[in-house]
Short mmCIF file of C-alpha atoms in Angstrom, two decimals:
data_model
loop_
_atom_site.label_atom_id
_atom_site.label_comp_id
_atom_site.label_asym_id
_atom_site.label_seq_id
_atom_site.Cartn_x
_atom_site.Cartn_y
_atom_site.Cartn_z
CA MET A 1 37.89 35.09 158.11
CA PHE A 2 37.68 32.26 155.58
CA ALA A 3 37.75 34.67 152.63
CA PHE A 4 40.68 36.57 154.15
CA THR A 5 42.80 33.46 154.74
CA SER A 6 42.07 32.27 151.19
CA ILE A 7 44.40 34.99 149.94
CA LYS A 8 47.81 33.54 149.11
CA GLY A 9 50.38 34.68 151.67
CA ILE A 10 47.94 35.30 154.55
CA GLY A 11 47.64 32.70 157.29
CA ARG A 12 45.10 32.39 160.11
CA CYS A 13 47.32 33.92 162.80
CA PHE A 14 48.26 36.88 160.63
CA ALA A 15 44.58 37.34 159.68
CA ASN A 16 43.60 37.51 163.38
CA ILE A 17 46.21 40.19 164.06
CA VAL A 18 45.15 42.22 161.02
CA CYS A 19 41.50 42.13 162.08
CA LYS A 20 42.40 43.30 165.58
CA LYS A 21 44.60 46.12 164.26
CA ALA A 22 41.86 47.19 161.82
CA ASP A 23 39.09 46.97 164.46
CA VAL A 24 37.15 44.42 162.42
CA ASP A 25 35.09 41.67 164.00
CA ILE A 26 36.52 38.30 162.92
CA ASN A 27 33.04 36.74 163.05
CA LYS A 28 31.66 38.99 160.32
CA ARG A 29 31.03 37.67 156.84
CA THR A 30 32.71 39.24 153.83
CA ASP A 31 29.54 40.95 152.61
CA GLU A 32 29.05 42.49 156.06
CA LEU A 33 32.33 44.43 155.97
CA SER A 34 32.14 48.18 155.51
CA ALA A 35 34.30 50.04 153.03
CA VAL A 36 36.24 51.66 155.87
CA GLY A 37 36.95 48.33 157.55
CA LEU A 38 38.09 46.78 154.28
CA GLN A 39 40.39 49.73 153.62
CA ASN A 40 41.87 49.44 157.12
CA MET A 41 42.63 45.75 156.58
CA MET A 42 44.34 46.49 153.26
CA THR A 43 46.44 49.20 154.93
CA VAL A 44 47.58 46.85 157.70
CA VAL A 45 48.53 44.12 155.21
CA ALA A 46 50.43 46.59 153.02
CA SER A 47 52.39 48.17 155.91
CA PRO A 48 52.51 45.72 158.83
CA CYS A 49 55.58 47.28 160.45
CA GLN A 50 53.75 50.58 160.99
CA PHE A 51 51.20 48.76 163.16
CA LYS A 52 53.93 47.18 165.35
CA ILE A 53 53.59 43.70 163.90
CA PRO A 54 56.96 42.02 164.62
CA ASP A 55 59.27 41.28 161.71
CA TRP A 56 59.63 37.62 162.61
CA PHE A 57 55.86 37.19 162.21
CA LEU A 58 55.78 38.21 158.55
CA ASN A 59 55.75 35.61 155.77
CA ARG A 60 58.82 37.23 154.18
CA LYS A 61 61.93 38.32 156.00
CA LYS A 62 64.15 41.18 154.91
CA ASP A 63 64.05 41.56 151.10
CA TYR A 64 67.44 41.29 149.42
CA LYS A 65 66.62 44.12 146.97
CA ASP A 66 64.98 46.88 149.03
CA TYR A 67 66.13 45.60 152.49
CA ARG A 68 62.64 46.03 153.91
CA TYR A 69 60.40 43.68 155.86
CA SER A 70 57.04 43.09 154.23
CA GLN A 71 54.02 40.82 154.05
CA VAL A 72 53.77 39.94 150.35
CA VAL A 73 50.52 38.38 149.15
CA SER A 74 48.84 37.02 146.04
CA ASN A 75 50.64 37.37 142.67
CA ALA A 76 53.41 39.50 144.13
CA LEU A 77 54.31 36.59 146.40
CA ASP A 78 54.59 34.26 143.41
CA MET A 79 56.86 36.72 141.63
CA LYS A 80 59.05 37.15 144.71
CA LEU A 81 59.36 33.40 145.21
CA ARG A 82 60.18 32.88 141.54
CA ASP A 83 62.79 35.61 141.74
CA ASN A 84 64.33 34.01 144.82
CA ARG A 85 64.42 30.61 143.16
CA GLU A 86 66.25 31.97 140.10
CA ARG A 87 68.65 33.84 142.36
CA LEU A 88 69.46 30.67 144.29
CA LYS A 89 70.03 28.78 141.04
CA LYS A 90 72.46 31.44 139.90
CA ARG A 91 74.19 31.38 143.27
CA GLY A 92 74.55 27.60 142.98
CA SER A 93 76.03 27.98 139.50
CA ASP A 94 78.48 30.59 140.79
CA GLN A 95 79.49 28.27 143.60
CA ASN A 96 80.13 25.47 141.11
CA ASN A 97 82.33 27.76 139.03
CA LEU A 98 84.20 28.75 142.17
CA ALA A 99 84.77 25.07 142.98
CA TRP A 100 86.35 24.51 139.55
CA LYS A 101 88.53 27.61 139.96
CA ILE A 102 89.80 26.32 143.31
CA PHE A 103 90.38 22.87 141.83
CA GLU A 104 92.41 24.40 138.99
CA TYR A 105 94.36 26.55 141.45
CA MET A 106 95.34 23.40 143.33
CA PHE A 107 97.21 22.17 140.24
CA VAL A 108 98.85 25.57 139.80
CA ARG A 109 100.13 25.37 143.39
CA ARG A 110 101.09 21.71 142.81
CA ILE A 111 98.63 20.52 145.44
CA TYR A 112 97.13 17.40 143.93
CA PRO A 113 93.63 16.13 144.77
CA ASN A 114 92.90 13.24 147.08
CA GLN A 115 89.85 10.98 147.26
CA THR A 116 87.78 13.52 149.21
CA THR A 117 88.48 16.25 146.65
CA THR A 118 87.54 13.89 143.82
CA GLU A 119 84.23 13.00 145.49
CA VAL A 120 83.41 16.68 145.98
CA MET A 121 84.13 17.47 142.32
CA ILE A 122 82.05 14.51 141.13
CA ASP A 123 79.18 15.92 143.19
CA VAL A 124 79.70 19.31 141.50
CA MET A 125 79.61 17.61 138.08
CA LEU A 126 76.33 15.92 138.96
CA LYS A 127 74.79 19.23 140.01
CA GLU A 128 75.93 20.89 136.78
CA GLY A 129 74.74 17.97 134.65
CA VAL A 130 78.03 17.70 132.73
CA LEU A 131 78.91 14.17 133.82
CA PRO A 132 77.10 12.33 130.95
CA LYS A 133 78.75 14.59 128.35
CA LEU A 134 82.26 13.94 129.67
CA VAL A 135 81.63 10.22 129.99
CA SER A 136 80.61 10.10 126.31
CA VAL A 137 83.80 12.00 125.35
CA LEU A 138 85.92 9.52 127.30
CA ASP A 139 84.09 6.61 125.66
CA ARG A 140 84.99 8.00 122.22
CA ILE A 141 88.62 8.46 123.23
CA ARG A 142 89.30 5.34 125.26
CA GLY A 143 86.37 3.05 124.58
CA SER A 144 85.98 2.07 128.24
CA ARG A 145 84.92 3.65 131.50
CA CYS A 146 87.53 5.42 133.64
CA ALA A 147 88.09 6.00 137.34
CA PRO A 148 86.45 9.02 139.00
CA GLY A 149 89.80 10.80 139.32
CA ILE A 150 90.41 10.54 135.56
CA ILE A 151 86.90 11.84 134.85
CA VAL A 152 87.38 14.88 137.10
CA ASN A 153 90.81 15.72 135.66
CA THR A 154 89.51 15.36 132.11
CA THR A 155 86.54 17.60 132.91
CA LEU A 156 88.87 20.31 134.21
CA ALA A 157 91.06 20.19 131.08
CA PHE A 158 88.04 20.05 128.77
CA SER A 159 86.41 23.08 130.42
CA ILE A 160 89.64 25.09 130.12
CA ILE A 161 89.77 24.28 126.38
CA GLU A 162 86.16 25.40 125.93
CA GLU A 163 86.99 28.69 127.70
CA ASP A 164 89.53 29.43 124.91
CA ARG A 165 92.47 28.86 127.23
CA ALA A 166 94.00 26.09 125.19
CA GLU A 167 97.62 26.91 126.06
CA GLU A 168 96.86 26.61 129.78
CA ALA A 169 95.11 23.30 129.09
CA ILE A 170 98.20 21.93 127.32
CA THR A 171 100.42 22.88 130.27
CA LEU A 172 97.97 21.30 132.71
CA LEU A 173 97.71 18.06 130.70
CA LYS A 174 101.50 17.68 130.50
CA ARG A 175 101.73 18.21 134.25
CA MET A 176 99.08 15.54 134.79
CA LEU A 177 101.07 13.15 132.59
CA GLN A 178 104.18 13.71 134.67
CA ARG A 179 102.25 12.80 137.83
CA ASN A 180 100.56 9.79 136.18
CA MET A 181 97.16 11.39 136.79
CA MET A 182 95.98 10.96 133.20
CA PHE A 183 96.12 8.22 130.58
CA ASP A 184 98.33 8.91 127.56
CA ASP A 185 95.56 8.53 124.97
CA ILE A 186 93.21 10.90 126.81
CA ALA A 187 95.90 13.52 127.45
CA TYR A 188 97.23 13.59 123.89
CA SER A 189 93.73 13.57 122.41
CA LEU A 190 92.92 16.69 124.40
CA ILE A 191 96.27 18.21 123.41
CA VAL A 192 95.34 17.68 119.74
CA ALA A 193 92.00 19.39 120.42
CA SER A 194 93.84 22.29 122.09
CA TYR A 195 96.17 22.80 119.14
CA CYS A 196 93.19 22.70 116.75
CA LYS A 197 91.58 25.39 118.90
CA LEU A 198 94.78 27.45 118.56
CA CYS A 199 94.84 26.84 114.76
CA LYS A 200 98.26 25.16 115.02
CA LEU A 201 97.89 22.26 112.61
CA ASN A 202 101.55 21.16 112.63
CA SER A 203 101.60 20.90 116.42
CA ALA A 204 98.30 18.99 116.34
CA LEU A 205 99.70 16.49 113.82
CA GLN A 206 102.88 16.11 115.88
CA SER A 207 100.80 15.35 118.97
CA LYS A 208 98.85 12.83 116.91
CA ASP A 209 102.10 11.11 115.87
CA GLU A 210 103.34 11.15 119.46
CA LEU A 211 100.10 9.49 120.51
CA ILE A 212 100.87 6.65 118.09
CA ASN A 213 104.53 6.44 119.21
CA ARG A 214 103.41 5.91 122.80
CA GLY A 215 101.58 2.76 121.73
CA CYS A 216 98.09 4.25 121.80
CA SER A 217 95.62 3.82 118.97
CA LEU A 218 93.91 6.71 117.23
CA ASN A 219 90.31 7.44 118.18
CA SER A 220 87.23 9.13 116.77
CA TYR A 221 87.69 12.23 118.93
CA VAL A 222 91.11 13.05 117.44
CA TYR A 223 89.85 12.64 113.88
CA THR A 224 86.77 14.75 114.62
CA CYS A 225 88.94 17.59 115.96
CA LEU A 226 91.10 17.52 112.82
CA ILE A 227 88.06 17.35 110.53
CA GLY A 228 86.57 20.33 112.34
CA PHE A 229 89.80 22.29 111.87
CA TYR A 230 89.94 21.51 108.14
CA SER A 231 86.29 22.47 107.72
CA GLU A 232 86.72 25.78 109.53
CA THR A 233 89.79 26.65 107.46
CA GLU A 234 87.96 25.85 104.17
CA ARG A 235 90.10 22.80 103.37
CA ILE A 236 87.22 20.52 102.52
CA GLU A 237 89.20 17.99 100.45
CA GLU A 238 91.54 17.30 103.36
CA ALA A 239 88.56 17.00 105.72
CA VAL A 240 86.96 14.41 103.43
CA GLN A 241 90.29 12.59 103.15
CA MET A 242 90.58 12.52 106.94
CA MET A 243 87.04 11.14 107.13
CA GLU A 244 87.89 8.36 104.67
CA GLU A 245 91.02 7.50 106.65
CA MET A 246 88.95 7.39 109.82
CA VAL A 247 86.46 4.93 108.34
CA LEU A 248 89.25 2.88 106.74
CA ILE A 249 90.90 2.05 110.07
CA GLY A 250 87.56 0.98 111.54
CA LEU A 251 86.57 4.05 113.58
CA LYS A 252 82.94 5.14 113.63
CA PRO A 253 82.12 8.82 113.02
CA TYR A 254 79.55 10.37 115.33
CA ASP A 255 77.15 13.31 115.04
CA GLU A 256 79.74 16.04 115.58
CA THR A 257 81.95 14.56 112.86
CA TYR A 258 79.18 14.75 110.29
CA ASN A 259 78.21 18.25 111.44
CA HIS A 260 81.71 19.53 110.68
CA LEU A 261 81.62 18.02 107.20
CA ILE A 262 78.12 19.29 106.42
CA VAL A 263 78.91 22.85 107.49
CA GLY A 264 82.20 22.83 105.60
CA ASN A 265 80.67 21.51 102.40
CA ILE A 266 77.72 23.89 102.37
CA GLU A 267 80.00 26.87 103.03
CA GLU A 268 82.22 25.76 100.14
CA GLY A 269 79.14 25.50 97.92
CA ASN A 270 78.04 29.00 98.88
CA ARG A 271 81.47 30.40 98.03
CA THR A 272 81.33 28.68 94.65
CA LEU A 273 77.92 30.24 94.02
CA THR A 274 79.32 33.70 94.80
CA SER A 275 82.23 33.13 92.41
CA LEU A 276 79.88 32.11 89.61
CA LEU A 277 77.74 35.19 90.17
CA ASN A 278 80.82 37.43 90.05
CA MET A 279 81.81 35.85 86.73
CA GLY A 280 78.44 36.86 85.30
CA LEU A 281 77.11 33.32 84.85
CA VAL A 282 73.37 32.69 85.14
CA LEU A 283 72.53 30.17 87.87
CA ASP A 284 69.58 27.83 87.68
CA GLN A 285 67.06 26.71 90.23
CA GLU A 286 68.69 23.36 90.99
CA ILE A 287 71.83 25.01 92.39
CA TYR A 288 69.73 27.14 94.70
CA LEU A 289 67.71 24.13 95.85
CA ILE A 290 70.88 22.20 96.70
CA LEU A 291 72.17 25.11 98.78
CA ILE A 292 68.82 25.60 100.51
CA ASP A 293 68.63 21.90 101.30
CA GLY A 294 72.16 21.99 102.71
CA TYR A 295 71.47 24.96 104.94
CA GLY A 296 68.26 23.27 106.05
CA THR A 297 70.36 20.31 107.21
CA THR A 298 72.67 22.58 109.20
CA GLY A 299 69.75 24.55 110.63
CA ASP A 300 70.85 27.93 109.25
CA SER A 301 67.42 29.47 108.67
CA GLN A 302 68.77 32.93 107.88
CA LYS A 303 70.75 31.65 104.88
CA ILE A 304 67.70 29.73 103.63
CA ILE A 305 65.46 32.79 103.52
CA THR A 306 68.27 34.87 101.96
CA LEU A 307 68.73 32.37 99.12
CA TYR A 308 64.98 32.16 98.53
CA TYR A 309 64.60 35.92 98.23
CA GLU A 310 67.62 36.00 95.95
CA MET A 311 65.88 33.47 93.67
CA VAL A 312 62.74 35.60 93.58
CA HIS A 313 64.76 38.74 92.89
CA MET A 314 66.48 37.08 89.93
CA GLY A 315 63.13 35.98 88.49
CA LEU A 316 63.77 32.27 89.19
CA GLU A 317 60.76 30.48 90.54
CA LEU A 318 59.71 26.90 91.22
CA THR A 319 57.43 24.98 88.90
CA ASP A 320 55.71 21.67 89.50
CA HIS A 321 58.41 19.77 87.54
CA GLY A 322 61.40 21.40 89.21
CA HIS A 323 62.44 23.52 86.19
CA VAL A 324 63.27 27.23 86.07
CA GLU A 325 61.28 29.87 84.35
CA ASN A 326 62.49 33.44 83.90
CA GLN A 327 59.35 35.47 84.42
CA GLU A 328 58.31 38.96 85.33
CA PRO A 329 57.96 39.42 89.09
CA ALA A 330 54.20 40.00 88.77
CA SER A 331 53.61 36.62 87.10
CA VAL A 332 55.91 34.48 89.26
CA THR A 333 54.36 31.18 90.33
CA THR A 334 54.56 30.81 94.09
CA ILE A 335 55.43 27.70 96.07
CA GLU A 336 51.95 27.80 97.56
CA GLU A 337 50.35 27.45 94.10
CA ILE A 338 52.67 24.57 93.23
CA LEU A 339 51.71 22.68 96.37
CA GLN A 340 48.02 23.21 95.56
CA ASP A 341 48.44 21.50 92.18
CA GLU A 342 47.36 17.90 92.72
CA HIS A 343 46.97 16.83 89.09
CA ASP A 344 50.47 16.81 87.59
CA PRO A 345 53.02 14.19 88.77
CA VAL A 346 56.04 15.54 90.63
CA GLU A 347 59.50 13.98 90.66
CA LYS A 348 60.68 12.44 93.92
CA GLN A 349 63.82 14.51 94.46
CA SER A 350 62.20 17.82 93.57
CA VAL A 351 59.28 17.17 95.92
CA SER A 352 61.48 16.22 98.89
CA VAL A 353 63.66 19.30 98.48
CA LEU A 354 60.60 21.47 97.85
CA VAL A 355 58.79 20.23 100.94
CA ARG A 356 61.81 20.74 103.19
CA MET A 357 62.33 24.22 101.83
CA GLU A 358 58.65 25.15 102.20
CA ASN A 359 58.59 23.96 105.81
CA ASN A 360 61.69 26.03 106.62
CA LEU A 361 60.34 29.11 104.83
CA TYR A 362 56.98 28.84 106.58
CA LYS A 363 58.58 28.67 110.02
CA ILE A 364 60.98 31.50 109.22
CA SER A 365 58.21 33.74 107.89
CA LEU A 366 56.18 33.27 111.07
CA ASN A 367 59.22 34.02 113.25
CA MET A 368 60.00 37.14 111.23
CA ALA A 369 56.38 38.28 111.48
CA ALA A 370 56.37 37.77 115.24
CA GLN A 371 59.59 39.75 115.63
CA HIS A 372 58.62 42.70 113.43
CA HIS A 373 54.82 42.65 114.07
CA SER A 374 54.26 43.13 110.35
CA TYR A 375 52.68 39.83 109.30
CA SER A 376 49.83 40.11 106.82
CA PRO A 377 47.93 37.27 105.11
CA ASP A 378 48.39 39.09 101.81
CA CYS A 379 52.18 39.45 102.16
CA SER A 380 53.92 37.58 99.34
CA SER A 381 56.92 36.72 101.52
CA CYS A 382 54.85 35.13 104.30
CA HIS A 383 52.58 32.41 102.91
CA LYS A 384 49.86 31.41 105.34
CA PHE A 385 48.77 27.78 104.87
CA THR A 386 45.11 26.87 104.66
CA SER A 387 43.80 23.44 105.59
CA THR A 388 43.68 22.44 101.90
CA GLN A 389 47.33 23.41 101.44
CA ARG A 390 48.38 21.47 104.53
CA THR A 391 46.55 18.43 103.19
CA SER A 392 48.30 18.83 99.85
CA LEU A 393 51.67 19.17 101.56
CA ALA A 394 51.08 16.05 103.66
CA ARG A 395 50.04 14.13 100.53
CA LYS A 396 53.18 15.08 98.68
CA GLN A 397 55.38 14.22 101.66
CA SER A 398 53.80 10.77 101.71
CA LEU A 399 54.31 10.48 97.94
CA ALA A 400 58.00 11.33 98.30
CA ALA A 401 58.41 8.79 101.11
CA VAL A 402 56.74 6.02 99.09
CA GLN A 403 58.75 6.73 95.94
#
């Protein structure tokens, strides 16, 4: 009995019923059971309904997939419970989405929320975990905390913008302004973001001017939206100019602002590289290192490995002093050999770029090997570090930090 109840999913009462149905003495030890008795117990556990065990007695009710009653045990029980938990999470997420749809439909029908509705939507935001994100957005726009009603209305407009329904968001924000349900600076900041999403720069700038005319001051969120638009449309000079204007009036850029500039600048650099190649000019190693370092900052690992292989294909390879040597492919010096060299001094900038690139390439090579199941220690494109090489890499990272 003790061994039987130790199985996950089988309780003492169910074990007693199974033993009676299988004609097995409950006082017998496990080693005293015959093969026939053990098989009978397994049959009863696998098909309890056939032995007239009531459905309400089973540890699982009707399954939502096969619509059958069953007594699930051991690992299968864990899998079923995990499946149920994920299903309930998804159902909760669907219910949250339904709540936002109903809340939006209230505005369409011109039925405006009261305090109870606001409290319900705040509870939905807490369940979704989006409240901290929206509070940070409002802090960047207004600089102070807002009432719960403003937070809920802003969340609705912000989610509509992220769903690529910017025109509907603009209509909703203007309706909220008419009903005094939204502050002017928040509404017009989101309108600027909507026009940037629609790629309507003139309308975005007009909304920015209207924000100023209403006596509101510009904020970091508006500038970040405009910088993101300029970066996406390859107008890097105007994005930099907007950044300088932002800093000049005393606004602080945040992480998203810098991300837009970094991505825009590195894409512009890549286009310049392509133009130079089309003109037939020979590029050196330093240009490639700058691009690789830039893509490492943005986290674009695919571009990093592409540029590295392009360098190898052109016969450009790294040396311990950061210069380029045009060599035959068979005699190319690898990054691994450079990092092993502990005798020659290495310049600070070359080492820092080299170390960042090597770390990125090492991670990418392992990921590619795991995906394609073709990793080999002898493969020239996938360098496997030994303990000596890791020590050398750590030493040179420390050297770069000190210098």
